[in-house]
PDB file of C-alpha atoms in Angstrom:
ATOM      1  CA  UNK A   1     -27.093  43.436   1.429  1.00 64.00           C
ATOM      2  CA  UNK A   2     -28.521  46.312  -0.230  1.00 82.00           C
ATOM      3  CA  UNK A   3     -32.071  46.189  -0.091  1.00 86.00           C
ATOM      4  CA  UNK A   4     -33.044  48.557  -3.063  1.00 90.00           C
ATOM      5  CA  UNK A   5     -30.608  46.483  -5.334  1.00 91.00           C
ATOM      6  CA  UNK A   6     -32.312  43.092  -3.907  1.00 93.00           C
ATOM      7  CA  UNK A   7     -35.661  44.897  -4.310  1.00 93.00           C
ATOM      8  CA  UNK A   8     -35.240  45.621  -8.207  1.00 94.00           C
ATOM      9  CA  UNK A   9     -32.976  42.094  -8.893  1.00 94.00           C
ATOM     10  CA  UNK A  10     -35.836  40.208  -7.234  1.00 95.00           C
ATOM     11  CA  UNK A  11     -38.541  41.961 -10.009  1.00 94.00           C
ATOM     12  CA  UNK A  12     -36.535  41.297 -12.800  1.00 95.00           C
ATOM     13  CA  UNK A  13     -35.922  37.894 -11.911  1.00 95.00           C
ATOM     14  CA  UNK A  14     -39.585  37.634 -10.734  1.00 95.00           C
ATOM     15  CA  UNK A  15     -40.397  38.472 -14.185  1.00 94.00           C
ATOM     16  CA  UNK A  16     -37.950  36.225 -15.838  1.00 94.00           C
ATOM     17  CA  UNK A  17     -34.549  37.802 -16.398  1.00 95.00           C
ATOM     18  CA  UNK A  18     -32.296  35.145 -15.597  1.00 94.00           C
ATOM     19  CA  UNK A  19     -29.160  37.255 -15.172  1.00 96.00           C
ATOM     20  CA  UNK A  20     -31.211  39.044 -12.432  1.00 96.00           C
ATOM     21  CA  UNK A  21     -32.018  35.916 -10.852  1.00 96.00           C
ATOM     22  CA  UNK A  22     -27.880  34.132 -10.493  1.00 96.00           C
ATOM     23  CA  UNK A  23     -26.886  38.168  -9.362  1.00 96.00           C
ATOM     24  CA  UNK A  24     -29.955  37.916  -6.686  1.00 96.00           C
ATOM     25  CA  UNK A  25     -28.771  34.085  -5.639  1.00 96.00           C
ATOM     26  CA  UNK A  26     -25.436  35.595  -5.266  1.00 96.00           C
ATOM     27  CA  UNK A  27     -26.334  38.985  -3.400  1.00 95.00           C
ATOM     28  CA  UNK A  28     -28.640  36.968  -0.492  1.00 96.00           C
ATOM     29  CA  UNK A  29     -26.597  33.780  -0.512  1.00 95.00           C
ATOM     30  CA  UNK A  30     -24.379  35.145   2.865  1.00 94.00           C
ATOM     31  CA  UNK A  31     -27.917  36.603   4.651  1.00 92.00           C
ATOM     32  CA  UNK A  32     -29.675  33.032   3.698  1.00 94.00           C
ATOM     33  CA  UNK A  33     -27.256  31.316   5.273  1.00 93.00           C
ATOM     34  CA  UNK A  34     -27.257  33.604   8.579  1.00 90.00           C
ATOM     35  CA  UNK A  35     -31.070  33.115   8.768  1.00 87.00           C
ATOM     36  CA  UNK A  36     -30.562  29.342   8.502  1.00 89.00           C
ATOM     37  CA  UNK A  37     -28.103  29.788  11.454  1.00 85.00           C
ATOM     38  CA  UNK A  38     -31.015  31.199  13.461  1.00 80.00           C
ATOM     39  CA  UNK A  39     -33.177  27.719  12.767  1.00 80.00           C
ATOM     40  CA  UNK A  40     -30.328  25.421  12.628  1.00 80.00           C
ATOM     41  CA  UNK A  41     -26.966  26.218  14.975  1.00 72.00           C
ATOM     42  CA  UNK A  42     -25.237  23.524  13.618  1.00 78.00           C
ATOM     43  CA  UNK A  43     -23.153  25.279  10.501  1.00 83.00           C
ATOM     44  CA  UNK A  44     -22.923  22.058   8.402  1.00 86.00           C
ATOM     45  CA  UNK A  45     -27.318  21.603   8.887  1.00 85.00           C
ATOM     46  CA  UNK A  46     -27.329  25.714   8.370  1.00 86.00           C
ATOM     47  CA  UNK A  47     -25.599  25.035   5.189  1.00 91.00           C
ATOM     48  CA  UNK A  48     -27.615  22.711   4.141  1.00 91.00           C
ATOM     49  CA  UNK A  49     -30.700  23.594   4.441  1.00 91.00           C
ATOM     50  CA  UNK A  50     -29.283  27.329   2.951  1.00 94.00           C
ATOM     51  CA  UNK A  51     -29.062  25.404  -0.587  1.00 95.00           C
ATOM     52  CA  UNK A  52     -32.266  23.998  -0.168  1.00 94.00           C
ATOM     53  CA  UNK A  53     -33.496  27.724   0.097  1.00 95.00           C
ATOM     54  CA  UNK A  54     -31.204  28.916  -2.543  1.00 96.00           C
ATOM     55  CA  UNK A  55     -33.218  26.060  -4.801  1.00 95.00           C
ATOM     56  CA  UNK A  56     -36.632  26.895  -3.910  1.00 94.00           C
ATOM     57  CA  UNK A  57     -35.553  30.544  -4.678  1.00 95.00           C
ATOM     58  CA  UNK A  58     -34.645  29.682  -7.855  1.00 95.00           C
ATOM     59  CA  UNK A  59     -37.490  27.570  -9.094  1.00 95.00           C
ATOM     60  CA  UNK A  60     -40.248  29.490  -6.963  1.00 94.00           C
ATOM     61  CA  UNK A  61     -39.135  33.258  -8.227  1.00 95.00           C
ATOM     62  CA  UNK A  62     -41.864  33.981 -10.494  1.00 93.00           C
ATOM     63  CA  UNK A  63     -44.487  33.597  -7.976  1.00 91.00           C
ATOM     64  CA  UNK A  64     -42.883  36.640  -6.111  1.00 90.00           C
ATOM     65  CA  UNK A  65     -45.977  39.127  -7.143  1.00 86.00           C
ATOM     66  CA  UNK A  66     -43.836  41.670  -4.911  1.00 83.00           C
ATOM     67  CA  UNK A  67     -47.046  42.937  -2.987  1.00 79.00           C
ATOM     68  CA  UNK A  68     -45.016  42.450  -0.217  1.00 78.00           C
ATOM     69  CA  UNK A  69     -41.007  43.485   0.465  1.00 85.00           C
ATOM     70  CA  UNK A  70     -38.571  40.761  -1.028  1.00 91.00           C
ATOM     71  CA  UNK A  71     -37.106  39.976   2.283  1.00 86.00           C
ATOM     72  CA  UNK A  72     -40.324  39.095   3.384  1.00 82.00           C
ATOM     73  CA  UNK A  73     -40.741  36.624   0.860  1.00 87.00           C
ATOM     74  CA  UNK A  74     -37.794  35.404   1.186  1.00 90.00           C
ATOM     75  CA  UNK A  75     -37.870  35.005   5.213  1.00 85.00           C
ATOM     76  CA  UNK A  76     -41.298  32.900   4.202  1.00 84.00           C
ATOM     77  CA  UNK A  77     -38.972  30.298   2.290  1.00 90.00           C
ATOM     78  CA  UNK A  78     -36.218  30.470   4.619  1.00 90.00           C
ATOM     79  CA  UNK A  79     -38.546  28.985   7.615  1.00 85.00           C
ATOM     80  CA  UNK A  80     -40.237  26.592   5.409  1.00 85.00           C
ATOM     81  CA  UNK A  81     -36.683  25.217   4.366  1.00 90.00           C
ATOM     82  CA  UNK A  82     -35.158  24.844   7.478  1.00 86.00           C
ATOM     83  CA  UNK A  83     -38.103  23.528   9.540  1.00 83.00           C
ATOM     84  CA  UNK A  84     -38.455  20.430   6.596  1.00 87.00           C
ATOM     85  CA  UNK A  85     -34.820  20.230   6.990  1.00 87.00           C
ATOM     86  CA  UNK A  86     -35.253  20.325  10.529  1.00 82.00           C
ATOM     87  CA  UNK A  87     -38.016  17.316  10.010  1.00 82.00           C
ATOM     88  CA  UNK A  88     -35.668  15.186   7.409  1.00 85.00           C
ATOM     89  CA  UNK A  89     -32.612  15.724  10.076  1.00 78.00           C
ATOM     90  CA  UNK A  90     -34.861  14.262  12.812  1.00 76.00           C
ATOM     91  CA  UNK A  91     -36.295  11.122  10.887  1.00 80.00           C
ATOM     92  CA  UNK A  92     -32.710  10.810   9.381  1.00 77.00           C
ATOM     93  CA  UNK A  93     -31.633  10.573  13.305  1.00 70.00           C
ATOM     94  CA  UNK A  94     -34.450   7.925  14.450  1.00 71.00           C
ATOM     95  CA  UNK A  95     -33.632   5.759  11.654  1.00 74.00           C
ATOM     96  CA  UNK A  96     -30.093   5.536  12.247  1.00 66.00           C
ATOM     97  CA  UNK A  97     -29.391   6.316  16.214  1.00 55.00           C
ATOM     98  CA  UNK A  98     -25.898   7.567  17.377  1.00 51.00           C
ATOM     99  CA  UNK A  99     -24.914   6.023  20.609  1.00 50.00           C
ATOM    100  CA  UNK A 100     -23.290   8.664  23.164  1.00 47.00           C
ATOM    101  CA  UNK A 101     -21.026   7.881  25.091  1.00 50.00           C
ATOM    102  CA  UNK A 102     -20.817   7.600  29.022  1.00 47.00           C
ATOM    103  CA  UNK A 103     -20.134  10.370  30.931  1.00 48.00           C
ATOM    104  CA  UNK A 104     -19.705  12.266  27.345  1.00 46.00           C
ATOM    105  CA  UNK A 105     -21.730  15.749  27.291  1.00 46.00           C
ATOM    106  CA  UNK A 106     -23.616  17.319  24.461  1.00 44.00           C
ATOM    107  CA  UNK A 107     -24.477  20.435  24.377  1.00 47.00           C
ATOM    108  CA  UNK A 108     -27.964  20.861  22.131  1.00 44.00           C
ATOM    109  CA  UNK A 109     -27.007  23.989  21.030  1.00 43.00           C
ATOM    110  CA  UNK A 110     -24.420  23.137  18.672  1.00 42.00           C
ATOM    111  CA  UNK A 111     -24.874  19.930  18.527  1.00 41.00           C
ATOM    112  CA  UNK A 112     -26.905  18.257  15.217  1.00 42.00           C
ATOM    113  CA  UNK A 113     -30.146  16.622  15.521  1.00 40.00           C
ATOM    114  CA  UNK A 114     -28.356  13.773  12.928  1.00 37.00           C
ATOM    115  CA  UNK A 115     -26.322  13.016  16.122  1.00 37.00           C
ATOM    116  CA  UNK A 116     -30.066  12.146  18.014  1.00 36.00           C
ATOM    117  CA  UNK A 117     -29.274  14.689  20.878  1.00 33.00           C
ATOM    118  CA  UNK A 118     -31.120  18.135  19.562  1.00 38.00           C
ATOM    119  CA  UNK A 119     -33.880  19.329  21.530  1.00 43.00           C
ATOM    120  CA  UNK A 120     -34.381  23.240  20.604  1.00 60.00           C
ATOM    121  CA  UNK A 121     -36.364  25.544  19.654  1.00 70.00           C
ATOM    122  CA  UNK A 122     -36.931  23.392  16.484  1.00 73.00           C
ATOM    123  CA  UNK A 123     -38.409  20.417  18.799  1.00 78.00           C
ATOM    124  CA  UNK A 124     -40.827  23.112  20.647  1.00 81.00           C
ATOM    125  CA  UNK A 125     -41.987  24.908  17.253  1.00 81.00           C
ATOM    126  CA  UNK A 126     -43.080  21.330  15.629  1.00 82.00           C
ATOM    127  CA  UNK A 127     -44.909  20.820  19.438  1.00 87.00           C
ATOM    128  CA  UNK A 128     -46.320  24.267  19.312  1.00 88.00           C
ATOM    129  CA  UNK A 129     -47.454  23.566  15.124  1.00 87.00           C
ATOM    130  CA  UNK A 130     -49.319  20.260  16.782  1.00 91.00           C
ATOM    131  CA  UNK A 131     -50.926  21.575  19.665  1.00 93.00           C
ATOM    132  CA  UNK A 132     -51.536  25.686  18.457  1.00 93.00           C
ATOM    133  CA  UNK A 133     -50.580  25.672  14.882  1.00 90.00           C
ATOM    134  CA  UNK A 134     -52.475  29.739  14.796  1.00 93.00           C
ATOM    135  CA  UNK A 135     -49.429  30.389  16.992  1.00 92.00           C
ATOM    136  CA  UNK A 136     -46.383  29.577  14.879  1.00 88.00           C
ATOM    137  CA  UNK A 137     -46.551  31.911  12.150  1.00 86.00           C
ATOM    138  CA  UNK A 138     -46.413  35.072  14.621  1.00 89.00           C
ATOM    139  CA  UNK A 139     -43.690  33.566  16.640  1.00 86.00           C
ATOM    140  CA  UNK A 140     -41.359  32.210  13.498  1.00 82.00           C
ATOM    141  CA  UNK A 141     -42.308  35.759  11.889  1.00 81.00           C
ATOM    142  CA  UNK A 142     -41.276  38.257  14.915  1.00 84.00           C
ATOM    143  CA  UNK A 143     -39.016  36.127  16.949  1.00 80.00           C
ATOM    144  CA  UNK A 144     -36.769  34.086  14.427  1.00 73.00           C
ATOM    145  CA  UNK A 145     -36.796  36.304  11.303  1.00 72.00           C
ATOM    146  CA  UNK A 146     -36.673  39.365  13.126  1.00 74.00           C
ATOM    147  CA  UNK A 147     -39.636  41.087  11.514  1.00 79.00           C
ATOM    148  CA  UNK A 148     -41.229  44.320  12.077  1.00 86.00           C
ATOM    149  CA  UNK A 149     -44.540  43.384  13.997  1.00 91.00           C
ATOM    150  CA  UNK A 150     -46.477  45.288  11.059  1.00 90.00           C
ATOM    151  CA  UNK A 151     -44.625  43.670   7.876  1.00 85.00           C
ATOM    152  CA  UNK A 152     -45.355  40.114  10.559  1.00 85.00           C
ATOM    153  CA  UNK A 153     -49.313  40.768  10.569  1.00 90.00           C
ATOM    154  CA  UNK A 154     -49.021  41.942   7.328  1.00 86.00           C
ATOM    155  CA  UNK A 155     -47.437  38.837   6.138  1.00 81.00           C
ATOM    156  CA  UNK A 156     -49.682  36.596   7.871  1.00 86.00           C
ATOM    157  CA  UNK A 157     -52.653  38.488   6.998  1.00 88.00           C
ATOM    158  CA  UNK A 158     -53.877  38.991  10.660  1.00 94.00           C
ATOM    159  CA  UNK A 159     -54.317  42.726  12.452  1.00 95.00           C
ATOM    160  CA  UNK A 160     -51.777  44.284  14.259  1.00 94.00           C
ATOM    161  CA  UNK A 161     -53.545  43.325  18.119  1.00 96.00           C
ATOM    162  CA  UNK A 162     -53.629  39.779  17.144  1.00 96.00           C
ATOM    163  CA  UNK A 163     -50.506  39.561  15.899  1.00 94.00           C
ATOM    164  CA  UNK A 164     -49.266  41.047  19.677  1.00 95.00           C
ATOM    165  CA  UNK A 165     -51.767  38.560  21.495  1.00 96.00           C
ATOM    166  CA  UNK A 166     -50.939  35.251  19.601  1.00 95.00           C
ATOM    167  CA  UNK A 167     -47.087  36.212  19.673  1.00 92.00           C
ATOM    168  CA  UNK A 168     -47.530  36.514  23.577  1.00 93.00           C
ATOM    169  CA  UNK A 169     -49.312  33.434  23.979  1.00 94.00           C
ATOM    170  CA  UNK A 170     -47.140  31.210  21.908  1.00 91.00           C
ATOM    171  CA  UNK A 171     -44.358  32.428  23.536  1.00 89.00           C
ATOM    172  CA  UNK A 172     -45.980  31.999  26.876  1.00 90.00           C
ATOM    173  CA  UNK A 173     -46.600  28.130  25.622  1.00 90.00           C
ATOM    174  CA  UNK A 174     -42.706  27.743  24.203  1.00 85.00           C
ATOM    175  CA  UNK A 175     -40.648  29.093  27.259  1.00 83.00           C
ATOM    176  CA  UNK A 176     -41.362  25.819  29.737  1.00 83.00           C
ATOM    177  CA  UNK A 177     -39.898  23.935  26.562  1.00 79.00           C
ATOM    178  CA  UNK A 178     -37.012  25.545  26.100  1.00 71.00           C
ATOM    179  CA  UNK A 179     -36.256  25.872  29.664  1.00 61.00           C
ATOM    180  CA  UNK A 180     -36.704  22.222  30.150  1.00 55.00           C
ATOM    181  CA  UNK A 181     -34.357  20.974  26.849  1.00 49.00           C
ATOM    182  CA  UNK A 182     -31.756  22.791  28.658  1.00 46.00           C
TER     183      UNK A 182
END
């Protein structure tokens, strides 16, 4: 992806040039689905929750005031999408339970939460949005989209220190989760 090209396509389409806008849907398409990916290991639920993105993209475009980098922005949408997917995958799964065999093993990390056997990193960021929702942010930010811990604070609005403290501590809070869905 070339970010200068996705940098100007993203103003134009920002400001209403709708040929800008289905070439900028086609040039992040393949990196919106790999960031799914990172929420959602299950390609089908990546997939998904990549054309919700795409969507929001679309209809949500003009309120890119570019203040920040585009691929900022866009990593913003990209955790909001797959986190409600995330959400609508898990009440999907309680409402219709999928009985697992005996003796049959899952393994969570490629398995779907619509099959009712996903605990992940999904399952500890809704915990960690219950019981220290200031701790999210820096953790989806740095840790899942891979952001610079400037552009992060940035993003978020915080300084750079906090940032690196609430980062630490939520994922000082998330590691006994993980280890224990394993």
């Amino acid at each position: 992806m070339d970010a200068a090209l996705t940098e100007d396509l993203a103003r134009r389409a920002a400001a209403g040039d709708g040929t800008a806008l289905e070439e900028l849907l086609h040039e992040v398409r393949p990196e919106v689905v790999r960031r799914c990916g990172r929420f959602l290991p299950c390609r089908e639920d990546a997939e998904e929750a990549a054309q919700d993105v795409l969507l929001q993209l679309a209809r949500r475009i003009t309120t890119f005031e570019g203040r920040s980098r585009f691929s900022t922005w866009l990593h913003t949408v990209v955790a909001n999408c797959c986190r409600q997917k995330y959400r609508e995958l898990r009440r999907r799964a309680a409402e219709r339970p999928v009985a697992i065999e005996p003796g049959q093993r899952v393994d969570p990390r490629t398995t779907s939460v619509i099959a009712g056997s996903r605990v992940d990193l999904l399952e500890a960021l809704e915990r960690l949005e219950r019981e220290h929702p200031h701790l999210v942010a820096p953790l989806v930010y740095r840790d899942i989209c891979r952001l610079e811990y400037a552009e992060a604070a940035e993003r978020i609005g915080i300084p750079l220190g906090t940032l690196k403290s609430r980062l630490h501590e939520a994922r000082r809070q998330v590691r006994p989760w993980l280890s224990d869905a394993s």
